[in-house]
Amino acid sequence: MDEVFKALADASRRSLLDRLHAENGQTLNELCDGLAMTRQAVTKHLGILEAANLVSTVKRGREKLHYLNPVPIHQIGERWIRKFERGKLAALSDLKRRLESSDE
Amino acid sequence: MDEVFKALADASRRSLLDRLHAENGQTLNELCDGLAMTRQAVTKHLGILEAANLVSTVKRGREKLHYLNPVPIHQIGERWIRKFERGKLAALSDLKRRLESSDE
DNA sequence: ACAATAGGCAACCATACGGTTGCATGTCAA
DNA sequence: TTGACATGCAACCGTATGGTTGCCTATTGT
């Protein structure tokens, strides 16, 4: 879980996920297109995404295809974000009440 | 958005959010209890959470009360995670198909 | 009034991180 | 077969990050 959060912390990596979401199964070079960084930098990012299980790869000849794995993202939604949604209204009214009472 | 992701990337900070979720409106010292780090370290973490708008604070006398703001968490769920859930099944079957075809 | 309590500020430190360059390896196509 | 293409590996670099220590300020209870 920690690895997933850390992987998602970087905007370049989130954008890579976006691109895979738009078109799945891209090669390294395809994913490099238009990005203002070296291929090696992208390789590292993809490595981190793969280590976090957010991306799976398949080698096809001399190419490496990258596939998005949305499961960890989904799990964060289910196991982490949902927890905070339950208490949301209560927390907000708490906060509001507290902020208002500070004017007294 | 980026600030929120970055703030959530650290396990200590997520645990602070958890503690505020369990009991809202705690002081700095209360939040320090049982944590294996200095008060100053916790202060920094809370500062990052506050900068990301995940925590709001109210000063009451010499104490500072910390309140969870679940809105950014909710937004990540809505604006970011949901996007990937839509294509989830398609992506998974894509991946499955690709993995299987690599055995051919 | 004043000691204790709650917190703030700033400098410092080690390490992690994002990125680069340079070179090596493996695969395809003519 | 050999050159071009796709990727891998490793060393290196500057900066961000998480954490510490030391000291200062403000509030409070007695």
PDB file of C-alpha atoms (C1' of nucleotides) in Angstrom:
ATOM      1  CA  MET A   1       0.000   0.000   0.000  1.00  0.00           C
ATOM      2  CA  ASP A   2       2.776   2.371   0.904  1.00  0.00           C
ATOM      3  CA  GLU A   3       4.518   1.631  -2.375  1.00  0.00           C
ATOM      4  CA  VAL A   4       1.362   2.535  -4.257  1.00  0.00           C
ATOM      5  CA  PHE A   5       0.946   5.851  -2.473  1.00  0.00           C
ATOM      6  CA  LYS A   6       4.604   6.669  -3.055  1.00  0.00           C
ATOM      7  CA  ALA A   7       4.323   5.722  -6.714  1.00  0.00           C
ATOM      8  CA  LEU A   8       1.305   7.976  -7.116  1.00  0.00           C
ATOM      9  CA  ALA A   9       3.059  10.885  -5.421  1.00  0.00           C
ATOM     10  CA  ASP A  10       4.896  11.902  -8.573  1.00  0.00           C
ATOM     11  CA  ALA A  11       3.107  13.850 -11.279  1.00  0.00           C
ATOM     12  CA  SER A  12       5.167  12.306 -14.082  1.00  0.00           C
ATOM     13  CA  ARG A  13       4.162   8.839 -12.944  1.00  0.00           C
ATOM     14  CA  ARG A  14       0.501   9.778 -12.681  1.00  0.00           C
ATOM     15  CA  SER A  15       0.718  11.149 -16.186  1.00  0.00           C
ATOM     16  CA  LEU A  16       2.226   7.876 -17.369  1.00  0.00           C
ATOM     17  CA  LEU A  17      -0.727   6.054 -15.853  1.00  0.00           C
ATOM     18  CA  ASP A  18      -3.021   8.503 -17.616  1.00  0.00           C
ATOM     19  CA  ARG A  19      -1.390   7.740 -20.899  1.00  0.00           C
ATOM     20  CA  LEU A  20      -1.696   4.019 -20.354  1.00  0.00           C
ATOM     21  CA  HIS A  21      -5.308   4.548 -19.415  1.00  0.00           C
ATOM     22  CA  ALA A  22      -5.831   6.377 -22.695  1.00  0.00           C
ATOM     23  CA  GLU A  23      -4.012   3.702 -24.657  1.00  0.00           C
ATOM     24  CA  ASN A  24      -2.993   0.481 -23.015  1.00  0.00           C
ATOM     25  CA  GLY A  25      -0.034  -1.659 -24.016  1.00  0.00           C
ATOM     26  CA  GLN A  26       2.398   1.020 -25.123  1.00  0.00           C
ATOM     27  CA  THR A  27       6.124   0.520 -25.508  1.00  0.00           C
ATOM     28  CA  LEU A  28       8.785   2.450 -23.643  1.00  0.00           C
ATOM     29  CA  ASN A  29       9.538   4.682 -26.610  1.00  0.00           C
ATOM     30  CA  GLU A  30       5.877   5.398 -27.195  1.00  0.00           C
ATOM     31  CA  LEU A  31       5.525   6.437 -23.578  1.00  0.00           C
ATOM     32  CA  CYS A  32       8.557   8.682 -23.936  1.00  0.00           C
ATOM     33  CA  ASP A  33       7.024  10.676 -26.791  1.00  0.00           C
ATOM     34  CA  GLY A  34       6.436  14.288 -25.917  1.00  0.00           C
ATOM     35  CA  LEU A  35       7.803  13.999 -22.405  1.00  0.00           C
ATOM     36  CA  ALA A  36      10.513  16.423 -21.377  1.00  0.00           C
ATOM     37  CA  MET A  37      12.807  13.798 -19.940  1.00  0.00           C
ATOM     38  CA  THR A  38      15.170  11.062 -20.957  1.00  0.00           C
ATOM     39  CA  ARG A  39      14.148   7.563 -21.803  1.00  0.00           C
ATOM     40  CA  GLN A  40      16.091   6.398 -18.772  1.00  0.00           C
ATOM     41  CA  ALA A  41      14.083   8.637 -16.486  1.00  0.00           C
ATOM     42  CA  VAL A  42      10.888   7.173 -17.901  1.00  0.00           C
ATOM     43  CA  THR A  43      12.307   3.687 -17.436  1.00  0.00           C
ATOM     44  CA  LYS A  44      12.850   4.423 -13.770  1.00  0.00           C
ATOM     45  CA  HIS A  45       9.338   5.760 -13.334  1.00  0.00           C
ATOM     46  CA  LEU A  46       7.884   2.715 -15.047  1.00  0.00           C
ATOM     47  CA  GLY A  47      10.025   0.538 -12.799  1.00  0.00           C
ATOM     48  CA  ILE A  48       8.553   2.177  -9.733  1.00  0.00           C
ATOM     49  CA  LEU A  49       5.042   1.800 -11.121  1.00  0.00           C
ATOM     50  CA  GLU A  50       5.737  -1.844 -11.857  1.00  0.00           C
ATOM     51  CA  ALA A  51       7.168  -2.432  -8.383  1.00  0.00           C
ATOM     52  CA  ALA A  52       3.955  -0.965  -6.985  1.00  0.00           C
ATOM     53  CA  ASN A  53       2.037  -3.343  -9.224  1.00  0.00           C
ATOM     54  CA  LEU A  54       0.367  -0.469 -11.023  1.00  0.00           C
ATOM     55  CA  VAL A  55       1.851  -1.502 -14.334  1.00  0.00           C
ATOM     56  CA  SER A  56       2.537  -4.933 -15.796  1.00  0.00           C
ATOM     57  CA  THR A  57       4.859  -5.534 -18.681  1.00  0.00           C
ATOM     58  CA  VAL A  58       5.195  -8.052 -21.439  1.00  0.00           C
ATOM     59  CA  LYS A  59       8.202  -8.387 -23.652  1.00  0.00           C
ATOM     60  CA  ARG A  60       7.485  -8.774 -27.313  1.00  0.00           C
ATOM     61  CA  GLY A  61      10.641  -9.189 -29.283  1.00  0.00           C
ATOM     62  CA  ARG A  62      12.817  -6.211 -28.657  1.00  0.00           C
ATOM     63  CA  GLU A  63       9.911  -4.167 -27.368  1.00  0.00           C
ATOM     64  CA  LYS A  64       8.391  -4.035 -23.924  1.00  0.00           C
ATOM     65  CA  LEU A  65       4.689  -3.438 -23.704  1.00  0.00           C
ATOM     66  CA  HIS A  66       3.264  -1.700 -20.647  1.00  0.00           C
ATOM     67  CA  TYR A  67      -0.188  -2.440 -19.315  1.00  0.00           C
ATOM     68  CA  LEU A  68      -2.078  -0.551 -16.679  1.00  0.00           C
ATOM     69  CA  ASN A  69      -3.166  -2.524 -13.646  1.00  0.00           C
ATOM     70  CA  PRO A  70      -5.979  -0.540 -12.031  1.00  0.00           C
ATOM     71  CA  VAL A  71      -6.412  -2.920  -9.080  1.00  0.00           C
ATOM     72  CA  PRO A  72      -4.156  -1.100  -6.583  1.00  0.00           C
ATOM     73  CA  ILE A  73      -5.810   2.194  -7.488  1.00  0.00           C
ATOM     74  CA  HIS A  74      -9.151   0.628  -6.857  1.00  0.00           C
ATOM     75  CA  GLN A  75      -7.955  -0.763  -3.529  1.00  0.00           C
ATOM     76  CA  ILE A  76      -6.860   2.665  -2.386  1.00  0.00           C
ATOM     77  CA  GLY A  77     -10.312   3.895  -3.181  1.00  0.00           C
ATOM     78  CA  GLU A  78     -11.926   1.019  -1.315  1.00  0.00           C
ATOM     79  CA  ARG A  79      -9.675   0.477   1.641  1.00  0.00           C
ATOM     80  CA  TRP A  80      -8.450   3.966   2.278  1.00  0.00           C
ATOM     81  CA  ILE A  81     -10.517   6.750   0.822  1.00  0.00           C
ATOM     82  CA  ARG A  82     -13.852   5.189   1.704  1.00  0.00           C
ATOM     83  CA  LYS A  83     -12.912   5.124   5.344  1.00  0.00           C
ATOM     84  CA  PHE A  84     -12.659   8.895   5.374  1.00  0.00           C
ATOM     85  CA  GLU A  85     -15.872   9.387   3.455  1.00  0.00           C
ATOM     86  CA  ARG A  86     -17.870   7.758   6.191  1.00  0.00           C
ATOM     87  CA  GLY A  87     -17.000  10.376   8.773  1.00  0.00           C
ATOM     88  CA  LYS A  88     -16.985  13.172   6.245  1.00  0.00           C
ATOM     89  CA  LEU A  89     -20.123  15.048   7.118  1.00  0.00           C
ATOM     90  CA  ALA A  90     -19.512  14.684  10.819  1.00  0.00           C
ATOM     91  CA  ALA A  91     -15.958  15.948  10.469  1.00  0.00           C
ATOM     92  CA  LEU A  92     -17.025  18.929   8.418  1.00  0.00           C
ATOM     93  CA  SER A  93     -19.696  20.021  10.827  1.00  0.00           C
ATOM     94  CA  ASP A  94     -17.197  19.548  13.641  1.00  0.00           C
ATOM     95  CA  LEU A  95     -14.772  21.787  11.844  1.00  0.00           C
ATOM     96  CA  LYS A  96     -17.405  24.361  10.992  1.00  0.00           C
ATOM     97  CA  ARG A  97     -18.633  24.489  14.548  1.00  0.00           C
ATOM     98  CA  ARG A  98     -15.110  24.859  15.830  1.00  0.00           C
ATOM     99  CA  LEU A  99     -14.243  27.633  13.407  1.00  0.00           C
ATOM    100  CA  GLU A 100     -17.399  29.523  14.261  1.00  0.00           C
ATOM    101  CA  SER A 101     -16.915  29.185  17.971  1.00  0.00           C
ATOM    102  CA  SER A 102     -13.483  30.782  17.640  1.00  0.00           C
ATOM    103  CA  ASP A 103     -15.223  34.075  16.873  1.00  0.00           C
ATOM    104  CA  GLU A 104     -16.919  34.139  20.202  1.00  0.00           C
TER     105      GLU A 104
ATOM    106  CA  MET B   1      -3.875  17.973  -6.283  1.00  0.00           C
ATOM    107  CA  ASP B   2      -0.203  17.256  -6.489  1.00  0.00           C
ATOM    108  CA  GLU B   3       0.298  18.550  -2.961  1.00  0.00           C
ATOM    109  CA  VAL B   4      -2.368  16.178  -1.706  1.00  0.00           C
ATOM    110  CA  PHE B   5      -0.794  13.162  -3.388  1.00  0.00           C
ATOM    111  CA  LYS B   6       2.600  14.136  -2.025  1.00  0.00           C
ATOM    112  CA  ALA B   7       1.172  14.643   1.451  1.00  0.00           C
ATOM    113  CA  LEU B   8      -0.438  11.214   1.337  1.00  0.00           C
ATOM    114  CA  ALA B   9       2.768   9.569   0.190  1.00  0.00           C
ATOM    115  CA  ASP B  10       4.197   9.387   3.697  1.00  0.00           C
ATOM    116  CA  ALA B  11       3.030   6.671   6.072  1.00  0.00           C
ATOM    117  CA  SER B  12       3.497   8.859   9.150  1.00  0.00           C
ATOM    118  CA  ARG B  13       1.234  11.491   7.661  1.00  0.00           C
ATOM    119  CA  ARG B  14      -1.405   8.950   6.703  1.00  0.00           C
ATOM    120  CA  SER B  15      -1.290   7.654  10.233  1.00  0.00           C
ATOM    121  CA  LEU B  16      -1.791  11.191  11.546  1.00  0.00           C
ATOM    122  CA  LEU B  17      -4.866  11.475   9.348  1.00  0.00           C
ATOM    123  CA  ASP B  18      -6.041   8.137  10.711  1.00  0.00           C
ATOM    124  CA  ARG B  19      -5.682   9.404  14.246  1.00  0.00           C
ATOM    125  CA  LEU B  20      -7.595  12.560  13.455  1.00  0.00           C
ATOM    126  CA  HIS B  21     -10.237  10.435  11.825  1.00  0.00           C
ATOM    127  CA  ALA B  22     -10.511   8.413  15.006  1.00  0.00           C
ATOM    128  CA  GLU B  23     -10.632  11.523  17.158  1.00  0.00           C
ATOM    129  CA  ASN B  24     -10.940  14.913  15.610  1.00  0.00           C
ATOM    130  CA  GLY B  25      -9.603  18.153  17.077  1.00  0.00           C
ATOM    131  CA  GLN B  26      -6.477  16.886  18.810  1.00  0.00           C
ATOM    132  CA  THR B  27      -3.615  19.061  19.948  1.00  0.00           C
ATOM    133  CA  LEU B  28      -0.044  18.708  18.761  1.00  0.00           C
ATOM    134  CA  ASN B  29       1.055  16.931  21.912  1.00  0.00           C
ATOM    135  CA  GLU B  30      -1.861  14.542  21.772  1.00  0.00           C
ATOM    136  CA  LEU B  31      -0.934  13.670  18.211  1.00  0.00           C
ATOM    137  CA  CYS B  32       2.659  13.084  19.287  1.00  0.00           C
ATOM    138  CA  ASP B  33       1.716  10.461  21.864  1.00  0.00           C
ATOM    139  CA  GLY B  34       3.091   7.031  21.060  1.00  0.00           C
ATOM    140  CA  LEU B  35       4.834   8.157  17.904  1.00  0.00           C
ATOM    141  CA  ALA B  36       8.526   7.357  17.548  1.00  0.00           C
ATOM    142  CA  MET B  37       9.546  10.824  16.498  1.00  0.00           C
ATOM    143  CA  THR B  38      10.065  14.282  17.861  1.00  0.00           C
ATOM    144  CA  ARG B  39       7.368  16.851  18.327  1.00  0.00           C
ATOM    145  CA  GLN B  40       9.106  18.956  15.704  1.00  0.00           C
ATOM    146  CA  ALA B  41       8.905  16.179  13.162  1.00  0.00           C
ATOM    147  CA  VAL B  42       5.180  15.859  13.817  1.00  0.00           C
ATOM    148  CA  THR B  43       4.847  19.634  13.478  1.00  0.00           C
ATOM    149  CA  LYS B  44       6.418  19.443  10.047  1.00  0.00           C
ATOM    150  CA  HIS B  45       4.127  16.622   8.974  1.00  0.00           C
ATOM    151  CA  LEU B  46       1.090  18.528  10.179  1.00  0.00           C
ATOM    152  CA  GLY B  47       2.346  21.583   8.325  1.00  0.00           C
ATOM    153  CA  ILE B  48       2.499  19.600   5.101  1.00  0.00           C
ATOM    154  CA  LEU B  49      -0.971  18.198   5.717  1.00  0.00           C
ATOM    155  CA  GLU B  50      -2.248  21.700   6.400  1.00  0.00           C
ATOM    156  CA  ALA B  51      -0.590  23.079   3.254  1.00  0.00           C
ATOM    157  CA  ALA B  52      -2.362  20.345   1.303  1.00  0.00           C
ATOM    158  CA  ASN B  53      -5.586  21.408   2.981  1.00  0.00           C
ATOM    159  CA  LEU B  54      -6.030  18.008   4.542  1.00  0.00           C
ATOM    160  CA  VAL B  55      -5.929  19.438   8.038  1.00  0.00           C
ATOM    161  CA  SER B  56      -7.253  22.711   9.424  1.00  0.00           C
ATOM    162  CA  THR B  57      -6.137  24.157  12.707  1.00  0.00           C
ATOM    163  CA  VAL B  58      -7.619  26.394  15.343  1.00  0.00           C
ATOM    164  CA  LYS B  59      -5.647  27.986  18.123  1.00  0.00           C
ATOM    165  CA  ARG B  60      -7.234  27.791  21.528  1.00  0.00           C
ATOM    166  CA  GLY B  61      -5.123  29.528  24.091  1.00  0.00           C
ATOM    167  CA  ARG B  62      -1.703  27.979  24.035  1.00  0.00           C
ATOM    168  CA  GLU B  63      -2.979  24.865  22.327  1.00  0.00           C
ATOM    169  CA  LYS B  64      -3.499  24.224  18.632  1.00  0.00           C
ATOM    170  CA  LEU B  65      -6.340  21.964  17.672  1.00  0.00           C
ATOM    171  CA  HIS B  66      -6.108  19.928  14.488  1.00  0.00           C
ATOM    172  CA  TYR B  67      -9.139  19.028  12.428  1.00  0.00           C
ATOM    173  CA  LEU B  68      -9.320  16.607   9.554  1.00  0.00           C
ATOM    174  CA  ASN B  69     -10.567  17.994   6.272  1.00  0.00           C
ATOM    175  CA  PRO B  70     -11.707  15.010   4.212  1.00  0.00           C
ATOM    176  CA  VAL B  71     -12.607  17.044   1.125  1.00  0.00           C
ATOM    177  CA  PRO B  72      -9.294  16.648  -0.763  1.00  0.00           C
ATOM    178  CA  ILE B  73      -9.336  12.927  -0.067  1.00  0.00           C
ATOM    179  CA  HIS B  74     -12.823  12.765  -1.443  1.00  0.00           C
ATOM    180  CA  GLN B  75     -11.760  14.728  -4.518  1.00  0.00           C
ATOM    181  CA  ILE B  76      -8.979  12.294  -5.238  1.00  0.00           C
ATOM    182  CA  GLY B  77     -11.529   9.543  -5.117  1.00  0.00           C
ATOM    183  CA  GLU B  78     -13.887  11.405  -7.418  1.00  0.00           C
ATOM    184  CA  ARG B  79     -11.593  13.093  -9.883  1.00  0.00           C
ATOM    185  CA  TRP B  80      -8.775  10.635 -10.063  1.00  0.00           C
ATOM    186  CA  ILE B  81      -9.546   7.126  -8.911  1.00  0.00           C
ATOM    187  CA  ARG B  82     -12.962   6.984 -10.567  1.00  0.00           C
ATOM    188  CA  LYS B  83     -11.428   7.665 -13.934  1.00  0.00           C
ATOM    189  CA  PHE B  84      -9.428   4.455 -13.697  1.00  0.00           C
ATOM    190  CA  GLU B  85     -12.351   2.415 -12.459  1.00  0.00           C
ATOM    191  CA  ARG B  86     -14.281   3.060 -15.619  1.00  0.00           C
ATOM    192  CA  GLY B  87     -11.755   1.300 -17.820  1.00  0.00           C
ATOM    193  CA  LYS B  88     -10.952  -1.293 -15.209  1.00  0.00           C
ATOM    194  CA  LEU B  89     -12.581  -4.381 -16.616  1.00  0.00           C
ATOM    195  CA  ALA B  90     -11.467  -3.565 -20.118  1.00  0.00           C
ATOM    196  CA  ALA B  91      -7.901  -3.018 -18.970  1.00  0.00           C
ATOM    197  CA  LEU B  92      -7.834  -6.252 -17.012  1.00  0.00           C
ATOM    198  CA  SER B  93      -9.108  -8.344 -19.878  1.00  0.00           C
ATOM    199  CA  ASP B  94      -6.615  -6.592 -22.130  1.00  0.00           C
ATOM    200  CA  LEU B  95      -3.844  -7.537 -19.754  1.00  0.00           C
ATOM    201  CA  LYS B  96      -5.070 -11.083 -19.359  1.00  0.00           C
ATOM    202  CA  ARG B  97      -5.328 -11.564 -23.064  1.00  0.00           C
ATOM    203  CA  ARG B  98      -1.872 -10.157 -23.603  1.00  0.00           C
ATOM    204  CA  LEU B  99      -0.312 -12.334 -20.909  1.00  0.00           C
ATOM    205  CA  GLU B 100      -1.933 -15.440 -22.314  1.00  0.00           C
ATOM    206  CA  SER B 101      -0.946 -14.684 -25.863  1.00  0.00           C
ATOM    207  CA  SER B 102       2.684 -14.447 -24.763  1.00  0.00           C
ATOM    208  CA  ASP B 103       2.619 -18.229 -24.268  1.00  0.00           C
ATOM    209  CA  GLU B 104       1.846 -18.863 -27.897  1.00  0.00           C
TER     210      GLU B 104
ATOM    211  C1'  DA C   1       4.717  36.703  39.666  1.00  0.00           C
ATOM    212  C1'  DC C   2       6.686  32.707  37.797  1.00  0.00           C
ATOM    213  C1'  DA C   3       7.461  27.914  36.821  1.00  0.00           C
ATOM    214  C1'  DA C   4       5.503  24.698  33.927  1.00  0.00           C
ATOM    215  C1'  DT C   5       3.238  23.741  29.705  1.00  0.00           C
ATOM    216  C1'  DA C   6       2.278  24.081  24.522  1.00  0.00           C
ATOM    217  C1'  DG C   7       4.015  25.318  20.652  1.00  0.00           C
ATOM    218  C1'  DG C   8       7.232  27.899  16.978  1.00  0.00           C
ATOM    219  C1'  DC C   9      11.660  28.766  14.507  1.00  0.00           C
ATOM    220  C1'  DA C  10      15.999  27.774  12.412  1.00  0.00           C
ATOM    221  C1'  DA C  11      20.061  25.331  11.476  1.00  0.00           C
ATOM    222  C1'  DC C  12      21.815  21.135  10.471  1.00  0.00           C
ATOM    223  C1'  DC C  13      22.281  16.126   8.718  1.00  0.00           C
ATOM    224  C1'  DA C  14      21.776  11.779   6.178  1.00  0.00           C
ATOM    225  C1'  DT C  15      19.442   9.713   2.782  1.00  0.00           C
ATOM    226  C1'  DA C  16      15.978   9.230  -0.895  1.00  0.00           C
ATOM    227  C1'  DC C  17      14.577  10.935  -5.222  1.00  0.00           C
ATOM    228  C1'  DG C  18      14.310  12.575 -10.003  1.00  0.00           C
ATOM    229  C1'  DG C  19      17.144  13.138 -13.475  1.00  0.00           C
ATOM    230  C1'  DT C  20      21.315  12.786 -16.443  1.00  0.00           C
ATOM    231  C1'  DT C  21      25.250  10.661 -19.241  1.00  0.00           C
ATOM    232  C1'  DG C  22      27.683   6.786 -21.122  1.00  0.00           C
ATOM    233  C1'  DC C  23      27.880   2.348 -22.453  1.00  0.00           C
ATOM    234  C1'  DA C  24      26.205  -2.600 -22.999  1.00  0.00           C
ATOM    235  C1'  DT C  25      22.851  -6.002 -24.651  1.00  0.00           C
ATOM    236  C1'  DG C  26      19.483  -8.015 -27.434  1.00  0.00           C
ATOM    237  C1'  DT C  27      16.517  -8.163 -31.622  1.00  0.00           C
ATOM    238  C1'  DC C  28      15.006  -7.125 -36.182  1.00  0.00           C
ATOM    239  C1'  DA C  29      15.362  -6.110 -41.169  1.00  0.00           C
ATOM    240  C1'  DA C  30      17.856  -5.561 -45.445  1.00  0.00           C
TER     241       DA C  30
ATOM    242  C1'  DT D   1      25.652 -10.525 -41.293  1.00  0.00           C
ATOM    243  C1'  DT D   2      25.567  -6.235 -39.855  1.00  0.00           C
ATOM    244  C1'  DG D   3      23.669  -1.784 -38.873  1.00  0.00           C
ATOM    245  C1'  DA D   4      19.852   0.292 -36.800  1.00  0.00           C
ATOM    246  C1'  DC D   5      16.540   0.144 -33.297  1.00  0.00           C
ATOM    247  C1'  DA D   6      14.528  -0.895 -28.429  1.00  0.00           C
ATOM    248  C1'  DT D   7      15.774  -1.502 -24.088  1.00  0.00           C
ATOM    249  C1'  DG D   8      18.908  -2.422 -19.848  1.00  0.00           C
ATOM    250  C1'  DC D   9      22.510  -1.197 -16.463  1.00  0.00           C
ATOM    251  C1'  DA D  10      25.368   1.661 -13.582  1.00  0.00           C
ATOM    252  C1'  DA D  11      27.544   5.626 -11.963  1.00  0.00           C
ATOM    253  C1'  DC D  12      26.918  10.132 -10.915  1.00  0.00           C
ATOM    254  C1'  DC D  13      24.640  14.747  -9.445  1.00  0.00           C
ATOM    255  C1'  DG D  14      21.746  18.344  -7.274  1.00  0.00           C
ATOM    256  C1'  DT D  15      17.927  18.954  -4.560  1.00  0.00           C
ATOM    257  C1'  DA D  16      13.976  17.563  -1.697  1.00  0.00           C
ATOM    258  C1'  DT D  17      12.671  15.092   2.291  1.00  0.00           C
ATOM    259  C1'  DG D  18      12.287  13.304   6.974  1.00  0.00           C
ATOM    260  C1'  DG D  19      14.338  13.794  10.952  1.00  0.00           C
ATOM    261  C1'  DT D  20      17.151  15.804  14.738  1.00  0.00           C
ATOM    262  C1'  DT D  21      18.886  19.343  18.253  1.00  0.00           C
ATOM    263  C1'  DG D  22      18.832  23.752  20.465  1.00  0.00           C
ATOM    264  C1'  DC D  23      16.675  27.666  21.667  1.00  0.00           C
ATOM    265  C1'  DC D  24      12.811  31.168  21.773  1.00  0.00           C
ATOM    266  C1'  DT D  25       7.853  32.728  22.647  1.00  0.00           C
ATOM    267  C1'  DA D  26       3.388  32.647  24.542  1.00  0.00           C
ATOM    268  C1'  DT D  27      -0.146  31.017  27.694  1.00  0.00           C
ATOM    269  C1'  DT D  28      -1.678  29.149  31.993  1.00  0.00           C
ATOM    270  C1'  DG D  29      -2.294  27.548  36.714  1.00  0.00           C
ATOM    271  C1'  DT D  30      -1.072  28.265  41.411  1.00  0.00           C
TER     272       DT D  30
END
